[in-house]
mmCIF file of C-alpha atoms in Angstrom:
data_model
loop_
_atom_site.group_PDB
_atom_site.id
_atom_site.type_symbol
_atom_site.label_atom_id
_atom_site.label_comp_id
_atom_site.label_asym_id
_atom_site.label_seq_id
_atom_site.Cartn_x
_atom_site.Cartn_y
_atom_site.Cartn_z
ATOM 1 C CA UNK A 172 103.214 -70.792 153.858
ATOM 2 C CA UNK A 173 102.333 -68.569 151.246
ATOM 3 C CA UNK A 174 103.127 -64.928 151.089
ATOM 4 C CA UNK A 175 100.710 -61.817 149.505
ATOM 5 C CA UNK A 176 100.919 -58.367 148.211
ATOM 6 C CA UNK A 177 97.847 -56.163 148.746
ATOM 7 C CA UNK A 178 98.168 -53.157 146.879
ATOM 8 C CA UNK A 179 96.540 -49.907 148.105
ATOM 9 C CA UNK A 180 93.778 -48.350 146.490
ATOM 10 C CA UNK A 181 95.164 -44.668 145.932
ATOM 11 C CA UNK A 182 92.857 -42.262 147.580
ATOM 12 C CA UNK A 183 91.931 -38.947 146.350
ATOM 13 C CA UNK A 184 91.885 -37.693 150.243
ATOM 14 C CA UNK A 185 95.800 -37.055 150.690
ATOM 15 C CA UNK A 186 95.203 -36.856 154.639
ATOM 16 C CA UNK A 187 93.090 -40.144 154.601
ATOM 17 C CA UNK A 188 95.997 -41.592 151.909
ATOM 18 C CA UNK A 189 98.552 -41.069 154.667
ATOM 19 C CA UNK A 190 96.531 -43.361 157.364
ATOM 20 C CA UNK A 191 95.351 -46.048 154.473
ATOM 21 C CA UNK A 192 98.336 -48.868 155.161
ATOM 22 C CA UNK A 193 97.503 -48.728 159.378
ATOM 23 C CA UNK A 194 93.836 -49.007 158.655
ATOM 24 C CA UNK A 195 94.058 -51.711 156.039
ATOM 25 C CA UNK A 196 96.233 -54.018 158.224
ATOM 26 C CA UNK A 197 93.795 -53.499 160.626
ATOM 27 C CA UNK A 198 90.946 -54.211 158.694
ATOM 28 C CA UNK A 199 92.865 -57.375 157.265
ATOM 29 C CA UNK A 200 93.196 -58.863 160.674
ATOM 30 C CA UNK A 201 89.602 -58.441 161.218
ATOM 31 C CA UNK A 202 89.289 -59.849 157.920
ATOM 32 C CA UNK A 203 91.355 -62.789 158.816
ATOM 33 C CA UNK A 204 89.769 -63.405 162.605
ATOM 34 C CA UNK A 205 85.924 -62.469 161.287
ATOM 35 C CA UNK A 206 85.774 -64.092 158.316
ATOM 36 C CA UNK A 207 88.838 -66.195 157.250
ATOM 37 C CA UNK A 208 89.129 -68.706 160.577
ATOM 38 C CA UNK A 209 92.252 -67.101 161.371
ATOM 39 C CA UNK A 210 94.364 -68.231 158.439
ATOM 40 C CA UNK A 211 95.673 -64.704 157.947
ATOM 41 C CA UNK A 212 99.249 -63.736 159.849
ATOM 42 C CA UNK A 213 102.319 -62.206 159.479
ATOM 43 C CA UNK A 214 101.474 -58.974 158.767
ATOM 44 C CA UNK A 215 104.117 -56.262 157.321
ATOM 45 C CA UNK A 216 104.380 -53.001 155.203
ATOM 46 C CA UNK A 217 106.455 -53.023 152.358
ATOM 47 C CA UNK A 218 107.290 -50.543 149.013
ATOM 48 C CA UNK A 219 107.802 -52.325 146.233
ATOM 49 C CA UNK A 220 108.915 -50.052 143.012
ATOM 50 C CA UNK A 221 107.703 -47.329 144.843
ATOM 51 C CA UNK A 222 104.406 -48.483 145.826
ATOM 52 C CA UNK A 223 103.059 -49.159 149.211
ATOM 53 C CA UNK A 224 102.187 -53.247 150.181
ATOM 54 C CA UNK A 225 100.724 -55.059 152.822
ATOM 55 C CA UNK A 226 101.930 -57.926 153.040
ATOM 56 C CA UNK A 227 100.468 -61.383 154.605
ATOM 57 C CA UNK A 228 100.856 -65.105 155.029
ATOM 58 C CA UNK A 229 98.176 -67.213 154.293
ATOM 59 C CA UNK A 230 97.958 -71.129 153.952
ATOM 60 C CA UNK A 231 95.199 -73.118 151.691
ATOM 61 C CA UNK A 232 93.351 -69.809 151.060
ATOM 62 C CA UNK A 233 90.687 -70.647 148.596
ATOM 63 C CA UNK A 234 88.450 -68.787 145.814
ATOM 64 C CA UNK A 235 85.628 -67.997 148.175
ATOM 65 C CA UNK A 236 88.365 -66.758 150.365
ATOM 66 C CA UNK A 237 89.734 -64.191 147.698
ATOM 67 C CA UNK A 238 86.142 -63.455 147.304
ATOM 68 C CA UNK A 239 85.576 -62.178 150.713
ATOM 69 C CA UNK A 240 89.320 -60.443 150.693
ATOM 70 C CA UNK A 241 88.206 -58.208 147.679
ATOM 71 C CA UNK A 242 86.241 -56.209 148.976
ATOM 72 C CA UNK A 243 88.766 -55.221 151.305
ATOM 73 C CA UNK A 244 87.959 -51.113 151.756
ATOM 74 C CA UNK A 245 91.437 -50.148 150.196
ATOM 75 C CA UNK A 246 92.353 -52.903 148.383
ATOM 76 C CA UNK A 247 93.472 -52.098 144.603
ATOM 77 C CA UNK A 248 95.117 -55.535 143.384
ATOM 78 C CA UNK A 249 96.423 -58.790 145.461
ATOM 79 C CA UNK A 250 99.744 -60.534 144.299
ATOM 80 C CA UNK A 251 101.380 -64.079 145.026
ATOM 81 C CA UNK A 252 104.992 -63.186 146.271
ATOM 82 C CA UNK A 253 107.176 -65.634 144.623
ATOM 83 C CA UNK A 254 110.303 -64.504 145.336
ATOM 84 C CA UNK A 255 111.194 -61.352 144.092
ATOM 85 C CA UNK A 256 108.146 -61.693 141.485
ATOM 86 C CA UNK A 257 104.381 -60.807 141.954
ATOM 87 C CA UNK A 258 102.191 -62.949 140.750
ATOM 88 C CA UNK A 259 98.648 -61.550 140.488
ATOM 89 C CA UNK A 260 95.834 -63.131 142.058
ATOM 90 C CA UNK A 261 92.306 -63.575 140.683
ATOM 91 C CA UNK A 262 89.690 -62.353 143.173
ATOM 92 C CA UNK A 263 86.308 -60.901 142.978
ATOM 93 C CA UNK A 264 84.018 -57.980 144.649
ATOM 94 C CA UNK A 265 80.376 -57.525 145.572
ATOM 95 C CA UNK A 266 80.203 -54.573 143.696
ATOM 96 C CA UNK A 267 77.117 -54.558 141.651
ATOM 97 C CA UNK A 268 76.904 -51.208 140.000
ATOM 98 C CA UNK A 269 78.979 -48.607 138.302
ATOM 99 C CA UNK A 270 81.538 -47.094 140.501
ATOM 100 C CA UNK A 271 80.134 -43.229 140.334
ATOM 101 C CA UNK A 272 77.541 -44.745 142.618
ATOM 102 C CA UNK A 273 79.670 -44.095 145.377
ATOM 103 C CA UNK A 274 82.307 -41.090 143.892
ATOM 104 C CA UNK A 275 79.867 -39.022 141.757
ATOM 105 C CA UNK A 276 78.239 -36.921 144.655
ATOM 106 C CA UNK A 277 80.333 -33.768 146.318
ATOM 107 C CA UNK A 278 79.801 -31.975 148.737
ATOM 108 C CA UNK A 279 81.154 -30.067 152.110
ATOM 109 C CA UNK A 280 81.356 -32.792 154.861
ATOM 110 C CA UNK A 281 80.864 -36.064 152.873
ATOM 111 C CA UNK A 282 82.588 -39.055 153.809
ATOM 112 C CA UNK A 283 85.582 -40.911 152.203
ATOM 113 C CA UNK A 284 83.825 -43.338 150.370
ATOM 114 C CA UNK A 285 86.780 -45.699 151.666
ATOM 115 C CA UNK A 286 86.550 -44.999 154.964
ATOM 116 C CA UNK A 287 82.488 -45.904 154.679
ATOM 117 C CA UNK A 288 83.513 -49.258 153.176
ATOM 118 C CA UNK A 289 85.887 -49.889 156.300
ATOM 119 C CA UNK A 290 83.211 -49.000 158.568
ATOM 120 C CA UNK A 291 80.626 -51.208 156.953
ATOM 121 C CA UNK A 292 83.006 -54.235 156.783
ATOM 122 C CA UNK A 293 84.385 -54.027 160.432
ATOM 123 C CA UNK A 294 80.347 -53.586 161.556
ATOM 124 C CA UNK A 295 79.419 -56.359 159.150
ATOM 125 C CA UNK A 296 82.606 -58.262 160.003
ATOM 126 C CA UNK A 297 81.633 -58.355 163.920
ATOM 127 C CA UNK A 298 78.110 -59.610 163.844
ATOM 128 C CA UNK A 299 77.297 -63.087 163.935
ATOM 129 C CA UNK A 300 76.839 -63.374 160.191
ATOM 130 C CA UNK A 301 80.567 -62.507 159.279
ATOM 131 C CA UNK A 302 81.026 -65.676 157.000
ATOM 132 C CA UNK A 303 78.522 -64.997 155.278
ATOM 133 C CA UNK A 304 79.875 -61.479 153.569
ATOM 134 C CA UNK A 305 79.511 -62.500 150.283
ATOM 135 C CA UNK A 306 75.884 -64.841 150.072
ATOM 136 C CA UNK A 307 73.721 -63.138 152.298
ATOM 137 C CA UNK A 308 71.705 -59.804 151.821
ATOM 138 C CA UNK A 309 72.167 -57.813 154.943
ATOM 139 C CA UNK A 310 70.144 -55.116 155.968
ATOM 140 C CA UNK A 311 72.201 -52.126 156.566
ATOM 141 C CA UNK A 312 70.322 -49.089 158.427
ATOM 142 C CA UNK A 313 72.373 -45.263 158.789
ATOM 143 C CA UNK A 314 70.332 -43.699 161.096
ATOM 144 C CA UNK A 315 72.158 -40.278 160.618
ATOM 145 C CA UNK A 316 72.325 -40.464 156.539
ATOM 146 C CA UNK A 317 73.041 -37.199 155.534
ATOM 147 C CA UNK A 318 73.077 -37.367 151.814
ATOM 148 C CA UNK A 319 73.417 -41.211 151.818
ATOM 149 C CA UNK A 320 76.828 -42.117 151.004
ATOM 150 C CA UNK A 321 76.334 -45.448 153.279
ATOM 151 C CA UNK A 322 73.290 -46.266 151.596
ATOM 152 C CA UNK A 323 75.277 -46.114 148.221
ATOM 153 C CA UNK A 324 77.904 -48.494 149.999
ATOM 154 C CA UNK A 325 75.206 -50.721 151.215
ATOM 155 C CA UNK A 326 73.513 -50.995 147.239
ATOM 156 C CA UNK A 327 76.904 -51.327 145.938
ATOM 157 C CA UNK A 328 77.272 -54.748 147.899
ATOM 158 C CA UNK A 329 73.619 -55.834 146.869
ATOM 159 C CA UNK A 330 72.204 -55.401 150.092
ATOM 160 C CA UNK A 331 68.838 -53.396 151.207
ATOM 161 C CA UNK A 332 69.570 -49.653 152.607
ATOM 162 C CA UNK A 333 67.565 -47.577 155.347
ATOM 163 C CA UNK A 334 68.385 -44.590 156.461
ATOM 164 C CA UNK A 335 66.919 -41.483 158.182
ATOM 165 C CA UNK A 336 68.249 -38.476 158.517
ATOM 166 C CA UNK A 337 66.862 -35.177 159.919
ATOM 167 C CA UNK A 338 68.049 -32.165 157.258
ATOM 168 C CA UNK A 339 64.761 -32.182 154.922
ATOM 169 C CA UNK A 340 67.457 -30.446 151.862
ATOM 170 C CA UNK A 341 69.845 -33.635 152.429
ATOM 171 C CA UNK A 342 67.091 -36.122 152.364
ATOM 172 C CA UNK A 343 65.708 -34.128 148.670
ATOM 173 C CA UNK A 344 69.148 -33.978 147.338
ATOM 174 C CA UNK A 345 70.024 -37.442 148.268
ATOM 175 C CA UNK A 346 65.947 -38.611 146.659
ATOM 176 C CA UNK A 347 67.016 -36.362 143.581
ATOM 177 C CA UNK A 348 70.635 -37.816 143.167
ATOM 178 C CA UNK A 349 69.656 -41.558 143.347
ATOM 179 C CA UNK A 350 66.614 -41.140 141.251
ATOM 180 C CA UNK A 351 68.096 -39.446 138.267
ATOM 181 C CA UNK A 352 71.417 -42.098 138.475
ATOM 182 C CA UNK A 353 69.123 -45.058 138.506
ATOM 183 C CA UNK A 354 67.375 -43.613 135.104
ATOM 184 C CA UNK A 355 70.623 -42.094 133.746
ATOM 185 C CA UNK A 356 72.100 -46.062 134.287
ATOM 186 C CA UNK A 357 69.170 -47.515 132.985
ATOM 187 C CA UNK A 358 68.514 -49.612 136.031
ATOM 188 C CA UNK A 359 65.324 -51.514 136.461
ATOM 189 C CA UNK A 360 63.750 -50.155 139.274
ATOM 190 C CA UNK A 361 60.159 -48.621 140.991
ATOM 191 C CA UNK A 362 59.490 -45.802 143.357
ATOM 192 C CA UNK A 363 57.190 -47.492 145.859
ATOM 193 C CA UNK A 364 56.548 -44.460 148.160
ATOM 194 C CA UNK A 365 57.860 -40.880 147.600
ATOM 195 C CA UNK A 366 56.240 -37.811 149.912
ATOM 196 C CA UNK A 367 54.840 -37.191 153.342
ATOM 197 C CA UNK A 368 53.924 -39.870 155.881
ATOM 198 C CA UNK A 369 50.972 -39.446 157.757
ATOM 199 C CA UNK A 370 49.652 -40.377 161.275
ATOM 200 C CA UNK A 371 46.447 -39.440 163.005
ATOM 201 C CA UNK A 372 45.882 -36.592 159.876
ATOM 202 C CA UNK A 373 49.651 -35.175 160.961
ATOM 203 C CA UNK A 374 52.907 -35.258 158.905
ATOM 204 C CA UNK A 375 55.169 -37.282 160.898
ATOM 205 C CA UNK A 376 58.247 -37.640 158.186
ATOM 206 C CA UNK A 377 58.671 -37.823 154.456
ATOM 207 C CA UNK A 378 59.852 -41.335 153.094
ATOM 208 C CA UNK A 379 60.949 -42.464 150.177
ATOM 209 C CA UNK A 380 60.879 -45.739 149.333
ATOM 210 C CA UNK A 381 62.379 -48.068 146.030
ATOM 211 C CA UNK A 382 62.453 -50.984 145.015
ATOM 212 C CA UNK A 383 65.948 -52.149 142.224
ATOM 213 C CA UNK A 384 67.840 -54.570 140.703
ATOM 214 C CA UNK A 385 70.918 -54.394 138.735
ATOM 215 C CA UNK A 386 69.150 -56.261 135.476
ATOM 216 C CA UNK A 387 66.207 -56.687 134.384
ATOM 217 C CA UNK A 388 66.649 -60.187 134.947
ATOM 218 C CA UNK A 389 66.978 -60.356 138.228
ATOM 219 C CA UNK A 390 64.010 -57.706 138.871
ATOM 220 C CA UNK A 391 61.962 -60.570 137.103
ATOM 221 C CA UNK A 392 62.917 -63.043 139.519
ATOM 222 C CA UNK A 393 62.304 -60.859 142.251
ATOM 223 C CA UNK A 394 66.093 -60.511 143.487
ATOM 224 C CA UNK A 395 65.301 -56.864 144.228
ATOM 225 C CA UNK A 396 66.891 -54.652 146.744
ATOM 226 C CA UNK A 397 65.256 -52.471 148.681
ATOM 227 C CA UNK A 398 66.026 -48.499 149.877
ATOM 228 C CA UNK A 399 63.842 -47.009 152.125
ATOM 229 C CA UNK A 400 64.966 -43.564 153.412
ATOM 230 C CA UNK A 401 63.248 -41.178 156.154
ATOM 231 C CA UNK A 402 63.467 -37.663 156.670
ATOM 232 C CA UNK A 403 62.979 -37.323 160.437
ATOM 233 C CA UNK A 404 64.707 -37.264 164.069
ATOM 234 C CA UNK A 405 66.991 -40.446 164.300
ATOM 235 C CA UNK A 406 65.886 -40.915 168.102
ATOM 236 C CA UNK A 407 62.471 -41.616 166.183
ATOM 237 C CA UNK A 408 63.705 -44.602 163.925
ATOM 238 C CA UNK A 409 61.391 -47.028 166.051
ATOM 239 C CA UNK A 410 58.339 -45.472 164.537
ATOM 240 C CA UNK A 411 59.240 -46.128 160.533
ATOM 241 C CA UNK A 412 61.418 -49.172 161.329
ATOM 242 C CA UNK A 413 60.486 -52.675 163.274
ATOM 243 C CA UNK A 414 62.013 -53.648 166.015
ATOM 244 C CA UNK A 415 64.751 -56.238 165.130
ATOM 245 C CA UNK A 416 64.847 -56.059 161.657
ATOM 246 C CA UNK A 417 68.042 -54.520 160.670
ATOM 247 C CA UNK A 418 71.311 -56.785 160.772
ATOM 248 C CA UNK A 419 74.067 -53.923 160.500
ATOM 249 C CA UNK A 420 73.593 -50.232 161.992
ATOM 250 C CA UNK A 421 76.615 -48.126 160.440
ATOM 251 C CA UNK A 422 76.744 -44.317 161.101
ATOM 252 C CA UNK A 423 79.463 -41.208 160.777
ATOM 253 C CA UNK A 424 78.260 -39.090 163.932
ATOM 254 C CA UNK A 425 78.400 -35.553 163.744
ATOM 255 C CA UNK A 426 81.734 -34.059 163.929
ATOM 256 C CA UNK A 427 80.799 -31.076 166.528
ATOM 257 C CA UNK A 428 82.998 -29.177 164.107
ATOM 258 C CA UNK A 429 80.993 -28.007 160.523
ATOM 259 C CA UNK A 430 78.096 -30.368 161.926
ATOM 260 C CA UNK A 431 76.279 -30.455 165.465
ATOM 261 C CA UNK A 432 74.113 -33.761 166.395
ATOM 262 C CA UNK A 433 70.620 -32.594 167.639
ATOM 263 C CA UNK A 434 68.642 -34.278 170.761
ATOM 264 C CA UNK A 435 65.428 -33.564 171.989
ATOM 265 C CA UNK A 436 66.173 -31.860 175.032
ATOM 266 C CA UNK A 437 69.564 -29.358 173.813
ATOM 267 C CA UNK A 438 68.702 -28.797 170.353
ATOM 268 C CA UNK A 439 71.820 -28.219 168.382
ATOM 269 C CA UNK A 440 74.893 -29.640 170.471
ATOM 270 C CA UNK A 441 78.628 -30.331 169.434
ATOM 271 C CA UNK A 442 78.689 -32.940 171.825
ATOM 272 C CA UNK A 443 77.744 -36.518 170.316
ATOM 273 C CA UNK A 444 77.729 -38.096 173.301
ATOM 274 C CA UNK A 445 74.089 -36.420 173.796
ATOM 275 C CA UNK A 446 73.237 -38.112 170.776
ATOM 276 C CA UNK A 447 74.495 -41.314 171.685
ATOM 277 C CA UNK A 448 72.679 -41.410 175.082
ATOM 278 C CA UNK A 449 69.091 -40.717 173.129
ATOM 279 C CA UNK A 450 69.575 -42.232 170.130
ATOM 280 C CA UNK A 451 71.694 -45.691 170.992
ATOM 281 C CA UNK A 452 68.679 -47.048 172.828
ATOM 282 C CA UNK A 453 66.336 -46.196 169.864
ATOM 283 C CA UNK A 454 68.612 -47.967 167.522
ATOM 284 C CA UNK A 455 69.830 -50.900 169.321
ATOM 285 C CA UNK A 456 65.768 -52.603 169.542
ATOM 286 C CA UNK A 457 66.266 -52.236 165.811
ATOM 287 C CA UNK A 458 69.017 -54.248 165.852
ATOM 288 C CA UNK A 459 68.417 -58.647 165.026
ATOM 289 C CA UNK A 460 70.033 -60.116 168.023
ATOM 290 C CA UNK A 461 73.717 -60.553 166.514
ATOM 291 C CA UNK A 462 73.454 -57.672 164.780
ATOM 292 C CA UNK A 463 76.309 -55.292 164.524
ATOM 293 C CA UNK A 464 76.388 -51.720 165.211
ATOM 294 C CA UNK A 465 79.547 -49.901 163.991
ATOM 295 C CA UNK A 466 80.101 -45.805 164.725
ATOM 296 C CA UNK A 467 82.703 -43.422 163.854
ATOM 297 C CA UNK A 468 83.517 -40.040 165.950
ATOM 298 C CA UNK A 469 85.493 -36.833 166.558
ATOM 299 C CA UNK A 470 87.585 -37.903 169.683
ATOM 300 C CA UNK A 471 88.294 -34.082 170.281
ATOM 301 C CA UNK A 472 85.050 -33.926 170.988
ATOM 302 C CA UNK A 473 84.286 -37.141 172.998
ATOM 303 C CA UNK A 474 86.612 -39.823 174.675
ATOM 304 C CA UNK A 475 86.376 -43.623 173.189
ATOM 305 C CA UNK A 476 85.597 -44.931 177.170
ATOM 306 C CA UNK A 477 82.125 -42.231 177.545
ATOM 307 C CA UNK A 478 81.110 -43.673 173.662
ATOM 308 C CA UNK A 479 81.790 -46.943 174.160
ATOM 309 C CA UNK A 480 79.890 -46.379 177.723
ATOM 310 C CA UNK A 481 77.067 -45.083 175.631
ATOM 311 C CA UNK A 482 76.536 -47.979 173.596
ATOM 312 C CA UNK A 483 76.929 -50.713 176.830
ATOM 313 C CA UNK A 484 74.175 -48.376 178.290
ATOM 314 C CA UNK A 485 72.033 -49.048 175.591
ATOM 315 C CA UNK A 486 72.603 -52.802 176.300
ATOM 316 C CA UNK A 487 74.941 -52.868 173.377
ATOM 317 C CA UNK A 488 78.563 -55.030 173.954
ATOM 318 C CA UNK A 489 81.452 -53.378 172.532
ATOM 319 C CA UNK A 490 83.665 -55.104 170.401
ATOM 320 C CA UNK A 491 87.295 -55.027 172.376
ATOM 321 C CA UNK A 492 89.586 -56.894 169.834
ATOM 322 C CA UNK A 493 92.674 -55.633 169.421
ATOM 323 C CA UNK A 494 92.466 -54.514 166.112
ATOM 324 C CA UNK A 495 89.466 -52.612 166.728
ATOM 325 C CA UNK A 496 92.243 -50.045 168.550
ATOM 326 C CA UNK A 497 94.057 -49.507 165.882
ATOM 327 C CA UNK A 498 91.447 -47.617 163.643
ATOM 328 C CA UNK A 499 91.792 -44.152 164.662
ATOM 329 C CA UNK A 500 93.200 -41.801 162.135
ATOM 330 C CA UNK A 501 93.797 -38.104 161.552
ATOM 331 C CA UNK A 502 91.035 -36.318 159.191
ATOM 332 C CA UNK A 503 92.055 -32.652 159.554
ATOM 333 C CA UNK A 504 93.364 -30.129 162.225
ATOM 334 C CA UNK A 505 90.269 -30.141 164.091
ATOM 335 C CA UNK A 506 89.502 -34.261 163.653
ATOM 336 C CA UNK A 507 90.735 -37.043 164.955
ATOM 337 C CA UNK A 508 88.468 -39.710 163.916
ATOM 338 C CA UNK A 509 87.712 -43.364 165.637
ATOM 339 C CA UNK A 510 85.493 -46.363 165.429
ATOM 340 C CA UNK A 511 83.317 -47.924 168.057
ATOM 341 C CA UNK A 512 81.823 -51.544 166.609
ATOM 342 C CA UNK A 513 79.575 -52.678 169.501
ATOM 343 C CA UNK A 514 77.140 -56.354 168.874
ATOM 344 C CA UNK A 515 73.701 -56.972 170.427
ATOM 345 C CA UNK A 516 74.085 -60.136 171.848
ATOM 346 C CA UNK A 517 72.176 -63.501 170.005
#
């Protein structure tokens, strides 16, 4: 049986840094059950010169295989352990564009950008398209965007981005950040819709919508991606978006600490669970049946058994794997962040 080496990505968050070995073995065994028929074990930790490894056995694992492993959210470099040598290993990413995609933007409250990649893959990694990480263009929907860094996440793998979010200034600052990059980059693209969206003679939203490709080439033969972002109430997604047409549903719910979540009926609230209770409906008829939906909380603010009730009241089925468990981490003082990955049933 062969033995590996994954070396951590460092992260620029020291508190995140601290949790990033738990969460990537965690990730890795979802990697391994999801996506890799099981032919991941023997997990460990070890520090080699100094640096921080997890370690794994894996028998027969093939190119596609190391193809799917990096884009593992932490993942830095991946070594053959022969002995007491390290032998690097050739793998490949999905990335398809310049790395300040996802690091350029700052701002108060944005998240990790590694911590979005987790969330994406253990969503992505739980629908019924898992194997198919690395050939097939998901459709990846954030129904509480903020200034988009899922979207980013979801263009960096080559797949199409929705997302709505509520704050009008987000929504502009996110339109004015993406649109300048894609010129600065020199990326072939096309604004296909940029303003207010009408009904009946009344604004309803403001979209915009655009169409890209990492070359030219590939614009010409139509391999396009598409982003499509609305500024407007998420429990209103259902009236910009059709019903089952999203594979992956990925969102970082308000924290109840900087950030309330807003519903219909209480306005401003620091409890998500309010949220969840409007919006999870809305969002799960957007959902393809074996579609994923993957959400990340403040549990100081809600329990994991009332979200996870949440999403089974919206006829949602919540993903109970062990491994799932094991991805709740300290952010700050006032955070202790988890992950609920619920399916709609095929």
């Amino acid at each position: 049986m062969t033995r590996y080496g994954l070396l951590i990505l460092p992260a620029t968050n020291r508190v995140y840094a601290r949790s990033a070995v738990d969460l990537t073995r965690a990730e890795l065994e979802i990697f391994g059950r999801s996506a890799l028929d099981g032919r991941i074990g023997e997990l460990d930790t070890e520090v080699v010169g100094g640096a921080s490894y997890v370690t794994f056995t894996g028998d027969g694992l093939t190119e596609r295989d190391f193809a799917v492993l990096g884009n593992l959210s932490a993942g830095y470099a991946l070594f053959e352990i022969v002995g007491d040598l390290l032998r690097p290993v050739e793998w490949s990413r999905l990335d398809r564009y310049d790395d300040d995609l996802l690091t350029i933007q700052k701002y108060p409250g944005k998240t990790n950008e590694q911590f979005t990649k987790l969330l994406l893959n253990v969503t992505l990694l739980a629908s019924d398209w898992a194997g198919e990480l690395t050939s097939r263009r998901f459709r990846v929907l954030d129904p509480l965007c903020g200034r988009g860094t899922t979207l980013n996440q979801a263009l960096m793998y080559g797949f199409d981005a929705a997302g709505v979010e509520r704050d009008q200034k987000d929504v502009e600052a996110y339109r004015a950040f993406i649109t300048t990059w894609l010129k600065q980059k020199r990326i072939k693209h096309r604004v296909l819709e940029s303003g207010p969206v009408r009904r009946e003679r009344k604004v309803v939203g403001r979209r915009v919508r655009i169409e890209l490709a990492p070359t030219r080439e590939e614009h010409k033969a139509g391999r396009t991606q598409l982003l499509d972002v609305v500024n407007a109430d998420t429990t209103r997604s259902a009236e910009f978006f059709r019903p089952e047409t999203v594979d992956l549903i990925v969102a970082d719910a308000p924290y109840g600490v900087q950030h309330g979540s807003r519903t219909a009926d209480q306005g401003l609230s620091r409890d998500p669970l309010a949220l969840l209770a409007d919006a999870a409906p809305v969002w799960a008829r957007l959902l393809r049946p074996g579609g994923a939906l993957g959400i990340s909380w403040n549990t100081h603010v809600a329990s994991r058994d009332d979200a996870a009730a949440a999403l089974a009241d919206a006829d949602l089925s919540v993903v109970d794997a062990e491994p799932y468990h094991a991805l709740r981490h300290r952010v700050d003082q006032s955070i202790m962040r988890d992950v609920l990955v619920a399916r709609r049933p095929a």
